[in-house]
Tab-separated table of C-alpha atoms and ligand atoms in Angstrom:
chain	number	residue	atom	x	y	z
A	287	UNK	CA	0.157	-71.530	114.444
A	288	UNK	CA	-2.119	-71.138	111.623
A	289	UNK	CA	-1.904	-67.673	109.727
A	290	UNK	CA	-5.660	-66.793	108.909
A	291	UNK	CA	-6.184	-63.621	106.322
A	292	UNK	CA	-9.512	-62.039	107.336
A	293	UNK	CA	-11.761	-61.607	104.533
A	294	UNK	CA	-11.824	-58.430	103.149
A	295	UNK	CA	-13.717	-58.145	100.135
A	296	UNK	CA	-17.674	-59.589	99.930
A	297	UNK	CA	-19.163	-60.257	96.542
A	298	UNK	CA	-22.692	-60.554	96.148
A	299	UNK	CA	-22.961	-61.091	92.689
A	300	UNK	CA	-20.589	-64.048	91.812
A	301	UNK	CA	-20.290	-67.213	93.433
A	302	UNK	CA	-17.595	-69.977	92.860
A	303	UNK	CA	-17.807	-72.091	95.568
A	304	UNK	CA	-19.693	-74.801	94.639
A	305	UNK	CA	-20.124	-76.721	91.745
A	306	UNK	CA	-19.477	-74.348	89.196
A	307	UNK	CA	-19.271	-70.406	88.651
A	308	UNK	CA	-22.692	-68.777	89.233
A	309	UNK	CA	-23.717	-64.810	88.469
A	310	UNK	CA	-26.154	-63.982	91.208
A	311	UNK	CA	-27.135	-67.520	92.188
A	312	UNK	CA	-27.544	-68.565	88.117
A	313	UNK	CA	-25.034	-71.442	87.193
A	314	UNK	CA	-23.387	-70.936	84.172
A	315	UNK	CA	-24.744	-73.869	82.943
A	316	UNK	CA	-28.211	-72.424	83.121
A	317	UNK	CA	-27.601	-69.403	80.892
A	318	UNK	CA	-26.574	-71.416	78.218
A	319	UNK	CA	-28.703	-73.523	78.066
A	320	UNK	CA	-31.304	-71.099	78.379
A	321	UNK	CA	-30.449	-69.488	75.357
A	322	UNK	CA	-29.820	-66.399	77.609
A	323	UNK	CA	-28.197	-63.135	76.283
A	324	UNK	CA	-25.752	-60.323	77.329
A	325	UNK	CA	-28.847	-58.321	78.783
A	326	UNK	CA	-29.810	-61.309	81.131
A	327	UNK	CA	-25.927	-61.363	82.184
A	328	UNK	CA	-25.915	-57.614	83.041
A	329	UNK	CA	-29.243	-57.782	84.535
A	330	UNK	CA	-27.477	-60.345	86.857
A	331	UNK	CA	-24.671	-58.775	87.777
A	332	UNK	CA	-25.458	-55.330	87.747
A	333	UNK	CA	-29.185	-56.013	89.373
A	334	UNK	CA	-28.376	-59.164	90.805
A	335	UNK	CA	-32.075	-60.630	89.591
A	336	UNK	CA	-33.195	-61.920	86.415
A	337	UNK	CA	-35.441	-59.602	84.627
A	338	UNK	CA	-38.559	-60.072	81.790
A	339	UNK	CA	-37.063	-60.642	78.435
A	340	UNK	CA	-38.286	-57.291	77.489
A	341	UNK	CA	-36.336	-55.953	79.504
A	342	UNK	CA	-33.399	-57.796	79.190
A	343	UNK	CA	-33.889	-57.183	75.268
A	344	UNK	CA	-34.268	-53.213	75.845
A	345	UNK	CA	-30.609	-53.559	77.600
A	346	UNK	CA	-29.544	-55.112	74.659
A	347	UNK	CA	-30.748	-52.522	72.400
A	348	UNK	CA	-29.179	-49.912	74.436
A	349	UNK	CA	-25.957	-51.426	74.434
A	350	UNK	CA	-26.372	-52.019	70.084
A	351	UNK	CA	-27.595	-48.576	69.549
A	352	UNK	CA	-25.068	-46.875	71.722
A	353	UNK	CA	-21.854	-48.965	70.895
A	354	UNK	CA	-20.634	-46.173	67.957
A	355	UNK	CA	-21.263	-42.912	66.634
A	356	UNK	CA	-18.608	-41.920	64.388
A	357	UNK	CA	-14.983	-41.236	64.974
A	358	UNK	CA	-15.643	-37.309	65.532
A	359	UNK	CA	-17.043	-37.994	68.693
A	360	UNK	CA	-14.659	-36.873	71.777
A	361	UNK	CA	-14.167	-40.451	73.038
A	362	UNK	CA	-13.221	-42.160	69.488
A	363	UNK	CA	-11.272	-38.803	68.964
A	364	UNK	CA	-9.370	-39.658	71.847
A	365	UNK	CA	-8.707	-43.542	70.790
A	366	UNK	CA	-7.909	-43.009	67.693
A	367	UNK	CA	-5.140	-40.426	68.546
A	368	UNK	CA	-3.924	-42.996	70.745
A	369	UNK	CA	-3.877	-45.826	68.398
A	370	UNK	CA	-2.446	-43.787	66.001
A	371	UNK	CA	0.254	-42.160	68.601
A	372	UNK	CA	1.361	-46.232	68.838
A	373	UNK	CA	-0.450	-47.253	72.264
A	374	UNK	CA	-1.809	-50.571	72.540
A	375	UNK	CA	-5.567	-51.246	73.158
A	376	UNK	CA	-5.999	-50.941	76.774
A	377	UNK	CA	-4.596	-47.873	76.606
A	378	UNK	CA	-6.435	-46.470	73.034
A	379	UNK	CA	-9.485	-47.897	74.565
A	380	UNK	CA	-9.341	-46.007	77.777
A	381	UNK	CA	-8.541	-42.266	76.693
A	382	UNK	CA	-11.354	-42.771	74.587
A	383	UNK	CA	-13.557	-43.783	78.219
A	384	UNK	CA	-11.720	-41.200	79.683
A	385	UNK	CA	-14.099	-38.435	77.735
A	386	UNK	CA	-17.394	-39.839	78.987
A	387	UNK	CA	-19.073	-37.251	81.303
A	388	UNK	CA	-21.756	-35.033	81.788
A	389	UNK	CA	-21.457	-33.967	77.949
A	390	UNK	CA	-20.625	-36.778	76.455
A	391	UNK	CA	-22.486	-40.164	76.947
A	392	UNK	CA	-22.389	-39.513	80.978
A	393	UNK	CA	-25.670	-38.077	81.092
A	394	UNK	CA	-28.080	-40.681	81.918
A	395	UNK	CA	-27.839	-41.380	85.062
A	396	UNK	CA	-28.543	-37.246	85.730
A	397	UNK	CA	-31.188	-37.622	83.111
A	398	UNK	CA	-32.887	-40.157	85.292
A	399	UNK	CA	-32.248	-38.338	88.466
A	400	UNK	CA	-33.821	-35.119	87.313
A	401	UNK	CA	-36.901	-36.271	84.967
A	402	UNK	CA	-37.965	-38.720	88.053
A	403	UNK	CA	-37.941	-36.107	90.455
A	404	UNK	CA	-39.677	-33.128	88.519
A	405	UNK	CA	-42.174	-36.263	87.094
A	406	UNK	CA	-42.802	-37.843	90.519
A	407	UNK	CA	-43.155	-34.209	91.559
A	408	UNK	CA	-46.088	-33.474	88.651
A	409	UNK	CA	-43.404	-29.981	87.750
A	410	UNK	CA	-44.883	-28.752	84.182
A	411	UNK	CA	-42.660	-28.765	81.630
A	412	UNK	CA	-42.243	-24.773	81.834
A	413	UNK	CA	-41.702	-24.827	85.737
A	414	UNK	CA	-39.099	-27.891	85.418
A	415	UNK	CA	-37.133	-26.233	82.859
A	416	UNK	CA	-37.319	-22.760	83.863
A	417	UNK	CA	-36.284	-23.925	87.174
A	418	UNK	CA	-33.114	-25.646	86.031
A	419	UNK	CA	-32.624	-22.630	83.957
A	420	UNK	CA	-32.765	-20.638	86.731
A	421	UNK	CA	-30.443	-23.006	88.669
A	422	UNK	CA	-27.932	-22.436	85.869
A	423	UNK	CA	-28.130	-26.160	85.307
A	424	UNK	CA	-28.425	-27.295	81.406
A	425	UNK	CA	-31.230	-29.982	81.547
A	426	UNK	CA	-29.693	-33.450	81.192
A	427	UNK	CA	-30.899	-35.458	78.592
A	428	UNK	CA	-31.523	-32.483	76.526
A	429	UNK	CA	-29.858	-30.482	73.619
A	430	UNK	CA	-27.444	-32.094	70.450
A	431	UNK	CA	-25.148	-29.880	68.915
A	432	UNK	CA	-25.992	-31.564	65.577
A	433	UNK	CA	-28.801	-33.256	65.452
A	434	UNK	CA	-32.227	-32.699	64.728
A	435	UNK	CA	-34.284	-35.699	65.999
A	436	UNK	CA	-32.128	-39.100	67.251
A	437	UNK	CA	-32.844	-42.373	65.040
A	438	UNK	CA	-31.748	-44.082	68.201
A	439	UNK	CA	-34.228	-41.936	70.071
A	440	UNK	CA	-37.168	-42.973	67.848
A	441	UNK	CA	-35.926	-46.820	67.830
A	442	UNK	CA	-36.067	-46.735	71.912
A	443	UNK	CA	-38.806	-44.616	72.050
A	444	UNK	CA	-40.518	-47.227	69.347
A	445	UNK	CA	-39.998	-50.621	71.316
A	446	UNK	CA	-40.618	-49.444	75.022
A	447	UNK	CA	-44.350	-48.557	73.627
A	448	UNK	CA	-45.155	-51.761	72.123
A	449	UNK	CA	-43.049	-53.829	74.916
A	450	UNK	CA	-43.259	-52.050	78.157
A	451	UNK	CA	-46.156	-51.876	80.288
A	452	UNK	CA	-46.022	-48.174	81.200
A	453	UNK	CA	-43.996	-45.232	79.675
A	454	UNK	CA	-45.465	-42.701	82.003
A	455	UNK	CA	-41.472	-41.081	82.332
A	456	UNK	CA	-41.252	-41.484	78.895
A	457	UNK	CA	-43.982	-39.846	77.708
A	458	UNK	CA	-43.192	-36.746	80.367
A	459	UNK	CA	-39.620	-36.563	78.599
A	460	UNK	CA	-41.746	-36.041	75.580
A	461	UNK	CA	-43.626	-33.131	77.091
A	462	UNK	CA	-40.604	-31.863	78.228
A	463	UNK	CA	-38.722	-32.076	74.897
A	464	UNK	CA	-42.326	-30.260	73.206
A	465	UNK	CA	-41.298	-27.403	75.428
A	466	UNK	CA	-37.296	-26.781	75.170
A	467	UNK	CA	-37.915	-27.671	71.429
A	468	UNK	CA	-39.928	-24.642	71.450
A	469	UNK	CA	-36.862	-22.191	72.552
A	470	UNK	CA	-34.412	-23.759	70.246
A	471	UNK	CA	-34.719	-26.458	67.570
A	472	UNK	CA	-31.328	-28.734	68.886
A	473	UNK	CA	-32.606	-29.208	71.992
A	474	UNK	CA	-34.308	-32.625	70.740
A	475	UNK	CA	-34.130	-35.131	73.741
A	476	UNK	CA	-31.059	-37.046	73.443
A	477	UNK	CA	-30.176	-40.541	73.574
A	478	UNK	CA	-28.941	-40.044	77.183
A	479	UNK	CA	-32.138	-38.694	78.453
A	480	UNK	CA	-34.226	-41.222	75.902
A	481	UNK	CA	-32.106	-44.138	78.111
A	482	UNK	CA	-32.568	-41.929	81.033
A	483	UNK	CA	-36.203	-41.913	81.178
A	484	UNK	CA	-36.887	-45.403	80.005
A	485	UNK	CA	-35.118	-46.873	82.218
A	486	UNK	CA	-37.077	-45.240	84.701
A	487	UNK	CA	-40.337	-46.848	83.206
A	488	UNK	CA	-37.988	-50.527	83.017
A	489	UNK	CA	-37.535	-50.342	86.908
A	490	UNK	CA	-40.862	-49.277	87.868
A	491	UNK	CA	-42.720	-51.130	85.393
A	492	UNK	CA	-40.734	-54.678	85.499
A	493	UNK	CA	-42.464	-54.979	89.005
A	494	UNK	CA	-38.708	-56.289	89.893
A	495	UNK	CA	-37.608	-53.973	92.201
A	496	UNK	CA	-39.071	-51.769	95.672
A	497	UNK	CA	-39.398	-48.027	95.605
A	498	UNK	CA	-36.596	-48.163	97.867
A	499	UNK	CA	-34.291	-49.854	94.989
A	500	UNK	CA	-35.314	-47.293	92.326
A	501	UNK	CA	-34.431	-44.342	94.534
A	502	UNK	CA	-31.291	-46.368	95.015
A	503	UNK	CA	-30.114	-47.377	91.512
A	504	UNK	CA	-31.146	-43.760	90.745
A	505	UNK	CA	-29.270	-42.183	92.857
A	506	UNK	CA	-25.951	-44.380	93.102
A	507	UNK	CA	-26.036	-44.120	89.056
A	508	UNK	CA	-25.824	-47.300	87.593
A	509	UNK	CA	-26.781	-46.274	83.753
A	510	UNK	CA	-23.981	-44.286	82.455
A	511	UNK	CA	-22.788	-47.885	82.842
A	512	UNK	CA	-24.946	-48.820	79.858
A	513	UNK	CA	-23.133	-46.251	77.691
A	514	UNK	CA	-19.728	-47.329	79.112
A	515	UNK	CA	-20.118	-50.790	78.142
A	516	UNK	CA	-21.450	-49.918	74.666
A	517	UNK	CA	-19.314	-47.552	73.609
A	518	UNK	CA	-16.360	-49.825	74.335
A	519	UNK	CA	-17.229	-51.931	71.450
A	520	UNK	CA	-16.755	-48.834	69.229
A	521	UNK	CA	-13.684	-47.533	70.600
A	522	UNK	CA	-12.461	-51.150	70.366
A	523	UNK	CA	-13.341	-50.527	66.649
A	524	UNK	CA	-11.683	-47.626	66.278
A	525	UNK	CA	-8.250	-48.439	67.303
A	526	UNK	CA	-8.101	-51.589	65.085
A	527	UNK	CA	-9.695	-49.594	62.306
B	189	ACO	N1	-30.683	-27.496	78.701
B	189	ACO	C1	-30.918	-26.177	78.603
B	189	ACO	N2	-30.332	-25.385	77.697
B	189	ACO	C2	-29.471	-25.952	76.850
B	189	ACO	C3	-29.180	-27.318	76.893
B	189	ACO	C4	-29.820	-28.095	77.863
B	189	ACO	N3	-29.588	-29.394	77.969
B	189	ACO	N4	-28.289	-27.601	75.931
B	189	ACO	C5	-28.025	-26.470	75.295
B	189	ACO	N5	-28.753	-25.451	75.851
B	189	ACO	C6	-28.799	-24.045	75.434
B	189	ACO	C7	-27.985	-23.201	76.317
B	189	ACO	O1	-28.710	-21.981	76.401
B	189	ACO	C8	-26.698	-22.978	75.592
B	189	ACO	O2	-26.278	-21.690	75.877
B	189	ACO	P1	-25.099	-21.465	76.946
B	189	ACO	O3	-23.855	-22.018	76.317
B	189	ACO	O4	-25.126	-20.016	77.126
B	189	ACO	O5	-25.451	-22.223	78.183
B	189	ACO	C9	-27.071	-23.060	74.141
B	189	ACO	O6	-28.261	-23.891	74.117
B	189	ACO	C10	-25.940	-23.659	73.348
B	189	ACO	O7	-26.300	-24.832	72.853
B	189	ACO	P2	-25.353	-25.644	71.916
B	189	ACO	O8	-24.236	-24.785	71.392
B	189	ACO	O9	-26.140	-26.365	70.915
B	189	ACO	O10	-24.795	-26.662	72.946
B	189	ACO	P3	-23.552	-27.554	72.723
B	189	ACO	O11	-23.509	-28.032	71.322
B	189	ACO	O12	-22.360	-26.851	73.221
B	189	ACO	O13	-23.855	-28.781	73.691
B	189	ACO	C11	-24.737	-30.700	74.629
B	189	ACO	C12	-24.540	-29.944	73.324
B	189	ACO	C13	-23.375	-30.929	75.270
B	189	ACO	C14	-25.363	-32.056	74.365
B	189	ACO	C15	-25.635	-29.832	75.532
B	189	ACO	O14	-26.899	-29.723	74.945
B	189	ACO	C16	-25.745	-30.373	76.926
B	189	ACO	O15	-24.873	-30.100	77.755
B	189	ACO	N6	-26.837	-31.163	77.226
B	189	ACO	C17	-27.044	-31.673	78.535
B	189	ACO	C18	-26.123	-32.822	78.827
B	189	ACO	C19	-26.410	-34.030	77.951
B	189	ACO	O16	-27.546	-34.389	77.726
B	189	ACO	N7	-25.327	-34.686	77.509
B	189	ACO	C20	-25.436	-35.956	76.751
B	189	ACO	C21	-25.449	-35.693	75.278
B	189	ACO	S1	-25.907	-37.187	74.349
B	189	ACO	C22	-24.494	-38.073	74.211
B	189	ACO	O17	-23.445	-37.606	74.452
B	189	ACO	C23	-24.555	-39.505	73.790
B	190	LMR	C1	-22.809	-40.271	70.807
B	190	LMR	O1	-23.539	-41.254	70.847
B	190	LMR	O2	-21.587	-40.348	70.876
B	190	LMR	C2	-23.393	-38.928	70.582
B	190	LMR	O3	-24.741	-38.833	70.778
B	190	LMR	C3	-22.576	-37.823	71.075
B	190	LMR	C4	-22.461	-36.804	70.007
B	190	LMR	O4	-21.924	-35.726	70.330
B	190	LMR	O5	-22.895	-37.027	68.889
């Protein structure tokens, strides 16, 4: 008789049964003609909606201001050690992914986690960070070894005020950085915590998405993707450089 495979494997975000390809119900067809950008594609397929341009713009600013930052960096470290040890580029490419973590480009997502609960919660900014200090936890989002104040922190920082319609999280980051900036001058908010918060503002201020989805995207941790997908373009760089 007739051997049927069950179906194992459900996606929700791309569609190819009908006419042509669609990312969460859009045609193809549409974004192009559209004039629609890499933000509106992620927004699609990672939030399975289209968002404001703003929004869609702020992605895209994310994923420009985040794609390099130097080769001294442990991720373009790692790539170009493996370009230069030979290795082709999915290889070169992916040591230099490898790196990304709670120190290194992987902090957003706790960034958001942490600044949305001690906001949401009204903590000051002495009982939120005395409290992580207490919990032996180093504040995510917090602290450069370098750098004084971010460029890309200011340029974020800069558009979500004149675009977005609230920057409550934002502006509690702020208060937040006011304070640790107080016990040592390197612990500027980073660009991980500057993406962090404003993302935070993006999902509750977009009017696109429940309570319920927030919590979620929060908690599954969907931006260190951001920095993923930027940073690729740089370590790309790096092992054709
Ligand atoms: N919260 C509280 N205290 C901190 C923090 C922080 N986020 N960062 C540094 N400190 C304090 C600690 O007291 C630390 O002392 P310890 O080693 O006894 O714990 C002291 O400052 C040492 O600071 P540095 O030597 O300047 O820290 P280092 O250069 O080793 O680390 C780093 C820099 C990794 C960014 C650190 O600040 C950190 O872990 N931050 C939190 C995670 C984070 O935001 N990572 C993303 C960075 S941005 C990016 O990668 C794109
Ligand atoms: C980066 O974007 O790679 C940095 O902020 C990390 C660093 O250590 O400079």
């Amino acid at each position: 008789g007739k051997v049927r495979a069950h179906t194992h494997i459900i996606s929700t975000i791309y569609d190819d049964r009908g006419e042509e390809p669609c990312y969460a119900g859009v045609p193809m067809s549409s974004i192009i003609e559209q004039g629609l950008g890499v933000g509106d594609v992620i927004s699609l397929l990672w939030f399975k909606r289209s968002l404001p341009r703003y929004c869609t713009k702020f992605i895209e600013i994310c994923i420009m201001l985040c794609a390099d930052h130097g080769p001294c960096i442990s991720g373009a470290h790692n790539t170009i050690v493996t370009a230069r040890a030979g290795k082709d580029l999915v290889s070169s490419l992916v040591l230099g992914l490898l790196t990304i973590g709670p120190r290194f480009g992987g902090a957003i997502d706790d960034a958001a986690r942490y600044f949305k609960d001690a906001c949401d919660r009204n903590l000051t900014p002495y009982e939120f960070v005395e409290g992580m200090k207490k919990k032996g936890i180093r504040v995510p989002g917090i602290g450069h070894r370098i750098k004084s104040r971010d460029k890309r922190v200011e340029l974020l920082q800069k558009f979500a005020r004149s675009n977005f319609p609230s920057v409550k999280y934002m502006e509690y980051t702020v208060t937040v950085e006011s304070y640790t900036l107080s016990k040592a001058n390197n612990l500027v908010l980073n660009v991980d915590g500057a993406i962090g918060s404003l993302f935070l503002d993006l999902l509750a201020g977009s009017g696109m998405f429940t309570k319920q989805e927030i919590d979620e995207i929060v908690q599954i941790g969907y931006l260190n993707g951001l920095f993923v997908l930027a940073r690729s373009i740089g370590l790309i760089g790096h092992t054709f450089d």
